[in-house]
Structure formats: structure tokens, C-alpha cells
Amino acid sequence: MTVVPGSETLEPIDGRDEPRLRIGEVARETSLTARTLRYWEEIGLLRPFAHRGSGERLYSVAERERVTHIRELQDLLGLTLAEIQDVLASEDTLERARRAARADAPTPRRLRLLADALEANGRLVDRINERLARINEFRDECVERGDRMRARQLELQADQRRAARP
Amino acid sequence: MTVVPGSETLEPIDGRDEPRLRIGEVARETSLTARTLRYWEEIGLLRPFAHRGSGERLYSVAERERVTHIRELQDLLGLTLAEIQDVLASEDTLERARRAARADAPTPRRLRLLADALEANGRLVDRINERLARINEFRDECVERGDRMRARQLELQADQRRAARP
DNA sequence: GCTCGGTTTACCGTTGACGTAAACGGAAAC
DNA sequence: GTTTCCGTTTACGTCAACGGTAAACCGAGC
């Protein structure tokens, strides 16, 4: 897809003065690599805010936040990029809701978008809670094992003292 | 390593009547594949209790539990198999402590093994707590976003009512 | 003895999530 | 203007964690 040099394929919808970040900046700020950001774009997970005529990607702060969000879903919840894509579809709903708000869309439509986003958010929170519960359970097991080991330790220490001076 | 047919390379240390599980059984009970169990053995993560002369692997309940433990470390904490190997090295210390207990080893040695196992266990619990904290933080963010969305929803609903009957 | 299901070793293939190198072209700084 | 970055595309490489398959082997039941 060649573009007339100098033009932007995606002009800012609403002409606001958000800073345009180049790929290297986003990469540094998120401790990722440019390759990763391009890969995420390749699989449809992250879309830069704009492409300059030269092909250069430009991101907005919203995308940078999305990046950190993706990382959290990856590291903390262990989701695959495909699953994350699924989860983020809801986030996109929220984004559409924001656009609708700025475009003064009819209230019923905005309410529907909000409801969708809310439901998706609820599902995500449920997922997190479930995982938290499981990890807590696992933690309790580990702590309990530690307790048993400490008890045994005390027993052995008592044995030792009794053997030392009967 | 060829073995005299009919003999077991690893006779039970203490002749107890634990059931010997074949690889397929362990696989079914843990919802894994035999291939995975062999792979884990290949990288030194899981060692079957015994090899029969034919080469057939035989597992004990302890190994089956180790398998589920590994899965938890993998899924819940997102550790790599290498990291898990590291964590389990400490668990093996505990196992040596048990053997030492059964073998009536000198108390000081048993105490040292116990202390080692305790320390490793503490590190694991720390790790889990850290992860729990981070996930909790992430959860709070999500919940907060949901709250903001609900607030906006109420606003919009109020707008709607006001527009309906002014 | 024969079949049949489960197991073995051995080797190659795959998938996800990137890394790396080459060849090139604007962008920024001087 | 001219270096020097920084960025682009395209293509191939890598690493972990397995999956698949072939060919041989074992033990149980008929």
C-alpha cells in the first residue's frame, strides 16, 4: 500500500495536540523492542495511530498505554497474544464509546457501547479474581508446608538439647 | 544403559506397597501427554520412580504429585521449566530430609536439610506474594476503570431521562 | 501362537513470540 | 548539504515446549 509522500494515511480524527511517538520511543518507554511492536501490529494486536507517507509509524499515548496493558495481561495472567486480542476487543469497544462521545453520538448508542465495555471489563475482573483465588490457595499450601517444617525443626532441636544434657 | 531383563533398576528403597503407575495413567490423571512426561524427564525435571527391565517407566504417587506441582508453578506463576527445576531442587532437599529421617540420620544433618528446605520454601512464598501483589494492583486498576464507566453510565442515563420529559 | 494395546527410543516437525541481518530511505542535527 | 540516526520492509533464524510418527518391543488375553 503505497502512499503519496508527505501525506498521512490517518490524520488525527479530532485535531488534538497529542504527542506523536515514534516506534523507538514507545519501545524504550515500555522496555520492549521495535520488533515486538511491529510483530504485534503484524498479528493485529496493536495498530499505530498513524502511518506517515514514508511508512513511519506514529503512536499516541493511548497506544503506549495499550502496550503496557498487553504486557500485564501477558506476564501477570499468562495469556497468549491470541487471548489478549480477544480481551482487548472489549477495550476497543470502550475506545469506540469515547469516539462516540466526542462525536456527540446519540445517547442510546453511547449507552450500548458503555454496557458492552462494562460487561467485558467484568469478565476480565472475574478472570483475575479466579486466578487470584487459585494462587492464594497455592500459597496457603506452601505456607502450611513451611509451618510443618518449622514444627519438625523445633522437635529436632528439642531432641538435640535433650541429648546434649540429659 | 541396558538392564538385565526382569530386574528393576530402582527397587523401592523401603519396601512399601505404593502403587506403581504407568506413564499412560499418570498422563491421564494429570491431563498431560506421555510425550510431555518423557520430555520433562529428558530435561531432568521429572524422574520416574523406577525403570523396569523392559525400559518401562513406573511412577509413584509422589511423582504424580510432583507433576501437578510443576503444572501449578507453570500456569499460576508462569515460571519456565528451567526456573521450576531450580525451585524443585529445594523440594528435593526436603525429600532428602525425609529419607534422612527414615534412615535415622544424625540430628544435625537432618536439621541442616530442614533449614535448607525451609529457606527455599520461604523464597517461593516470597515470589508468590510478590506476584499476588502485582495481580492485585492490576485488578484494582481494572475495577477502578469499571467504576468510572458505571459513573459515566449513570450520567448518560440521567441525560436520557431529562431529554425524555423536560 | 497371534493379536492388541501400551510402551520404548529416535528423529523430525510445529507453534508462539520474537531476534537478526540486509538493503534501503527519510528525519534530525550540525 | 551531509552525515548520522532512526526507521522501513523482507526474509530467515532461534528458543522453549512440546507434538507426531515410525519401528521395535512387552505382556495379557484368547
mmCIF file with all atom_site columns, N, CA and C (backbone and C1' of nucleotides) in Angstrom, chain A residues 33 35-36 39-40 74 80-81, chain C residues 16-20 26-28:
data_model
loop_
_atom_site.group_PDB
_atom_site.id
_atom_site.type_symbol
_atom_site.label_atom_id
_atom_site.label_alt_id
_atom_site.label_comp_id
_atom_site.label_asym_id
_atom_site.label_entity_id
_atom_site.label_seq_id
_atom_site.pdbx_PDB_ins_code
_atom_site.Cartn_x
_atom_site.Cartn_y
_atom_site.Cartn_z
_atom_site.occupancy
_atom_site.B_iso_or_equiv
_atom_site.pdbx_formal_charge
_atom_site.auth_seq_id
_atom_site.auth_comp_id
_atom_site.auth_asym_id
_atom_site.auth_atom_id
_atom_site.pdbx_PDB_model_num
ATOM 1  N N     . THR A 1 33 ? 11.005 -4.064  22.356 1.00 0.00 ? 33 THR A N     1
ATOM 2  C CA    . THR A 1 33 ? 11.794 -3.755  21.174 1.00 0.00 ? 33 THR A CA    1
ATOM 3  C C     . THR A 1 33 ? 10.849 -3.321  20.067 1.00 0.00 ? 33 THR A C     1
ATOM 4  N N     . ARG A 1 35 ? 10.883 -4.434  17.192 1.00 0.00 ? 35 ARG A N     1
ATOM 5  C CA    . ARG A 1 35 ? 10.468 -5.659  16.531 1.00 0.00 ? 35 ARG A CA    1
ATOM 6  C C     . ARG A 1 35 ? 9.176  -6.202  17.140 1.00 0.00 ? 35 ARG A C     1
ATOM 7  N N     . THR A 1 36 ? 9.116  -6.176  18.446 1.00 0.00 ? 36 THR A N     1
ATOM 8  C CA    . THR A 1 36 ? 7.934  -6.687  19.129 1.00 0.00 ? 36 THR A CA    1
ATOM 9  C C     . THR A 1 36 ? 6.703  -5.860  18.770 1.00 0.00 ? 36 THR A C     1
ATOM 10 N N     . TYR A 1 39 ? 5.704  -6.749  15.374 1.00 0.00 ? 39 TYR A N     1
ATOM 11 C CA    . TYR A 1 39 ? 5.100  -8.088  15.378 1.00 0.00 ? 39 TYR A CA    1
ATOM 12 C C     . TYR A 1 39 ? 3.671  -8.016  15.881 1.00 0.00 ? 39 TYR A C     1
ATOM 13 N N     . TRP A 1 40 ? 3.464  -7.291  16.941 1.00 0.00 ? 40 TRP A N     1
ATOM 14 C CA    . TRP A 1 40 ? 2.111  -7.154  17.485 1.00 0.00 ? 40 TRP A CA    1
ATOM 15 C C     . TRP A 1 40 ? 1.187  -6.534  16.461 1.00 0.00 ? 40 TRP A C     1
ATOM 16 N N     . GLN A 1 74 ? -0.060 -10.392 29.598 1.00 0.00 ? 74 GLN A N     1
ATOM 17 C CA    . GLN A 1 74 ? 0.874  -11.457 29.220 1.00 0.00 ? 74 GLN A CA    1
ATOM 18 C C     . GLN A 1 74 ? 1.605  -12.001 30.443 1.00 0.00 ? 74 GLN A C     1
ATOM 19 N N     . THR A 1 80 ? -2.018 -15.819 26.139 1.00 0.00 ? 80 THR A N     1
ATOM 20 C CA    . THR A 1 80 ? -1.331 -15.782 24.862 1.00 0.00 ? 80 THR A CA    1
ATOM 21 C C     . THR A 1 80 ? -1.770 -14.514 24.130 1.00 0.00 ? 80 THR A C     1
ATOM 22 N N     . LEU A 1 81 ? -1.019 -14.148 23.112 1.00 0.00 ? 81 LEU A N     1
ATOM 23 C CA    . LEU A 1 81 ? -1.373 -12.942 22.371 1.00 0.00 ? 81 LEU A CA    1
ATOM 24 C C     . LEU A 1 81 ? -2.754 -13.081 21.740 1.00 0.00 ? 81 LEU A C     1
ATOM 25 P P     . DG  C 2 16 ? 0.535  -20.643 16.938 1.00 0.00 ? 16 DG  C P     1
ATOM 26 O "O5'" . DG  C 2 16 ? 1.286  -19.882 18.109 1.00 0.00 ? 16 DG  C "O5'" 1
ATOM 27 C "C5'" . DG  C 2 16 ? 1.322  -20.458 19.418 1.00 0.00 ? 16 DG  C "C5'" 1
ATOM 28 C "C4'" . DG  C 2 16 ? 2.266  -19.661 20.288 1.00 0.00 ? 16 DG  C "C4'" 1
ATOM 29 C "C3'" . DG  C 2 16 ? 2.167  -18.146 20.127 1.00 0.00 ? 16 DG  C "C3'" 1
ATOM 30 O "O3'" . DG  C 2 16 ? 2.308  -17.551 21.410 1.00 0.00 ? 16 DG  C "O3'" 1
ATOM 31 C "C1'" . DG  C 2 16 ? 4.347  -18.863 19.575 1.00 0.00 ? 16 DG  C "C1'" 1
ATOM 32 P P     . DA  C 2 17 ? 1.990  -16.003 21.567 1.00 0.00 ? 17 DA  C P     1
ATOM 33 O "O5'" . DA  C 2 17 ? 3.440  -15.357 21.507 1.00 0.00 ? 17 DA  C "O5'" 1
ATOM 34 C "C5'" . DA  C 2 17 ? 4.378  -15.710 22.513 1.00 0.00 ? 17 DA  C "C5'" 1
ATOM 35 C "C4'" . DA  C 2 17 ? 5.739  -15.151 22.188 1.00 0.00 ? 17 DA  C "C4'" 1
ATOM 36 C "C3'" . DA  C 2 17 ? 5.732  -13.670 21.730 1.00 0.00 ? 17 DA  C "C3'" 1
ATOM 37 O "O3'" . DA  C 2 17 ? 6.777  -12.969 22.388 1.00 0.00 ? 17 DA  C "O3'" 1
ATOM 38 C "C1'" . DA  C 2 17 ? 6.937  -14.976 20.240 1.00 0.00 ? 17 DA  C "C1'" 1
ATOM 39 P P     . DC  C 2 18 ? 6.698  -11.397 22.457 1.00 0.00 ? 18 DC  C P     1
ATOM 40 O "O5'" . DC  C 2 18 ? 7.056  -10.893 20.993 1.00 0.00 ? 18 DC  C "O5'" 1
ATOM 41 C "C5'" . DC  C 2 18 ? 8.323  -10.333 20.694 1.00 0.00 ? 18 DC  C "C5'" 1
ATOM 42 C "C4'" . DC  C 2 18 ? 9.391  -11.399 20.529 1.00 0.00 ? 18 DC  C "C4'" 1
ATOM 43 C "C3'" . DC  C 2 18 ? 10.708 -10.866 19.973 1.00 0.00 ? 18 DC  C "C3'" 1
ATOM 44 O "O3'" . DC  C 2 18 ? 11.631 -10.642 21.036 1.00 0.00 ? 18 DC  C "O3'" 1
ATOM 45 C "C1'" . DC  C 2 18 ? 10.079 -12.951 18.968 1.00 0.00 ? 18 DC  C "C1'" 1
ATOM 46 P P     . DG  C 2 19 ? 12.839 -9.639  20.746 1.00 0.00 ? 19 DG  C P     1
ATOM 47 O "O5'" . DG  C 2 19 ? 13.857 -10.506 19.864 1.00 0.00 ? 19 DG  C "O5'" 1
ATOM 48 C "C5'" . DG  C 2 19 ? 14.546 -11.590 20.450 1.00 0.00 ? 19 DG  C "C5'" 1
ATOM 49 C "C4'" . DG  C 2 19 ? 15.701 -12.034 19.557 1.00 0.00 ? 19 DG  C "C4'" 1
ATOM 50 C "C3'" . DG  C 2 19 ? 16.645 -10.914 19.099 1.00 0.00 ? 19 DG  C "C3'" 1
ATOM 51 O "O3'" . DG  C 2 19 ? 17.977 -11.423 19.093 1.00 0.00 ? 19 DG  C "O3'" 1
ATOM 52 C "C1'" . DG  C 2 19 ? 15.673 -11.942 17.207 1.00 0.00 ? 19 DG  C "C1'" 1
ATOM 53 P P     . DT  C 2 20 ? 19.231 -10.463 18.807 1.00 0.00 ? 20 DT  C P     1
ATOM 54 O "O5'" . DT  C 2 20 ? 19.540 -10.658 17.240 1.00 0.00 ? 20 DT  C "O5'" 1
ATOM 55 C "C5'" . DT  C 2 20 ? 19.460 -11.951 16.682 1.00 0.00 ? 20 DT  C "C5'" 1
ATOM 56 C "C4'" . DT  C 2 20 ? 19.868 -11.893 15.214 1.00 0.00 ? 20 DT  C "C4'" 1
ATOM 57 C "C3'" . DT  C 2 20 ? 20.694 -10.661 14.808 1.00 0.00 ? 20 DT  C "C3'" 1
ATOM 58 O "O3'" . DT  C 2 20 ? 21.683 -11.074 13.875 1.00 0.00 ? 20 DT  C "O3'" 1
ATOM 59 C "C1'" . DT  C 2 20 ? 18.762 -10.758 13.485 1.00 0.00 ? 20 DT  C "C1'" 1
ATOM 60 P P     . DG  C 2 26 ? 12.975 8.613   0.523  1.00 0.00 ? 26 DG  C P     1
ATOM 61 O "O5'" . DG  C 2 26 ? 11.851 9.200   1.486  1.00 0.00 ? 26 DG  C "O5'" 1
ATOM 62 C "C5'" . DG  C 2 26 ? 12.237 10.214  2.312  1.00 0.00 ? 26 DG  C "C5'" 1
ATOM 63 C "C4'" . DG  C 2 26 ? 11.845 9.918   3.755  1.00 0.00 ? 26 DG  C "C4'" 1
ATOM 64 C "C3'" . DG  C 2 26 ? 11.884 11.186  4.587  1.00 0.00 ? 26 DG  C "C3'" 1
ATOM 65 O "O3'" . DG  C 2 26 ? 10.950 11.084  5.626  1.00 0.00 ? 26 DG  C "O3'" 1
ATOM 66 C "C1'" . DG  C 2 26 ? 13.558 9.679   5.319  1.00 0.00 ? 26 DG  C "C1'" 1
ATOM 67 P P     . DA  C 2 27 ? 10.555 12.425  6.291  1.00 0.00 ? 27 DA  C P     1
ATOM 68 O "O5'" . DA  C 2 27 ? 11.534 12.496  7.536  1.00 0.00 ? 27 DA  C "O5'" 1
ATOM 69 C "C5'" . DA  C 2 27 ? 11.562 11.399  8.466  1.00 0.00 ? 27 DA  C "C5'" 1
ATOM 70 C "C4'" . DA  C 2 27 ? 12.267 11.797  9.739  1.00 0.00 ? 27 DA  C "C4'" 1
ATOM 71 C "C3'" . DA  C 2 27 ? 12.220 13.286  10.078 1.00 0.00 ? 27 DA  C "C3'" 1
ATOM 72 O "O3'" . DA  C 2 27 ? 12.126 13.396  11.499 1.00 0.00 ? 27 DA  C "O3'" 1
ATOM 73 C "C1'" . DA  C 2 27 ? 14.462 12.622  9.667  1.00 0.00 ? 27 DA  C "C1'" 1
ATOM 74 P P     . DA  C 2 28 ? 12.053 14.785  12.188 1.00 0.00 ? 28 DA  C P     1
ATOM 75 O "O5'" . DA  C 2 28 ? 13.517 14.916  12.805 1.00 0.00 ? 28 DA  C "O5'" 1
ATOM 76 C "C5'" . DA  C 2 28 ? 14.131 13.766  13.397 1.00 0.00 ? 28 DA  C "C5'" 1
ATOM 77 C "C4'" . DA  C 2 28 ? 15.492 14.115  13.975 1.00 0.00 ? 28 DA  C "C4'" 1
ATOM 78 C "C3'" . DA  C 2 28 ? 15.651 15.539  14.500 1.00 0.00 ? 28 DA  C "C3'" 1
ATOM 79 O "O3'" . DA  C 2 28 ? 16.453 15.481  15.660 1.00 0.00 ? 28 DA  C "O3'" 1
ATOM 80 C "C1'" . DA  C 2 28 ? 17.175 15.163  12.729 1.00 0.00 ? 28 DA  C "C1'" 1
#
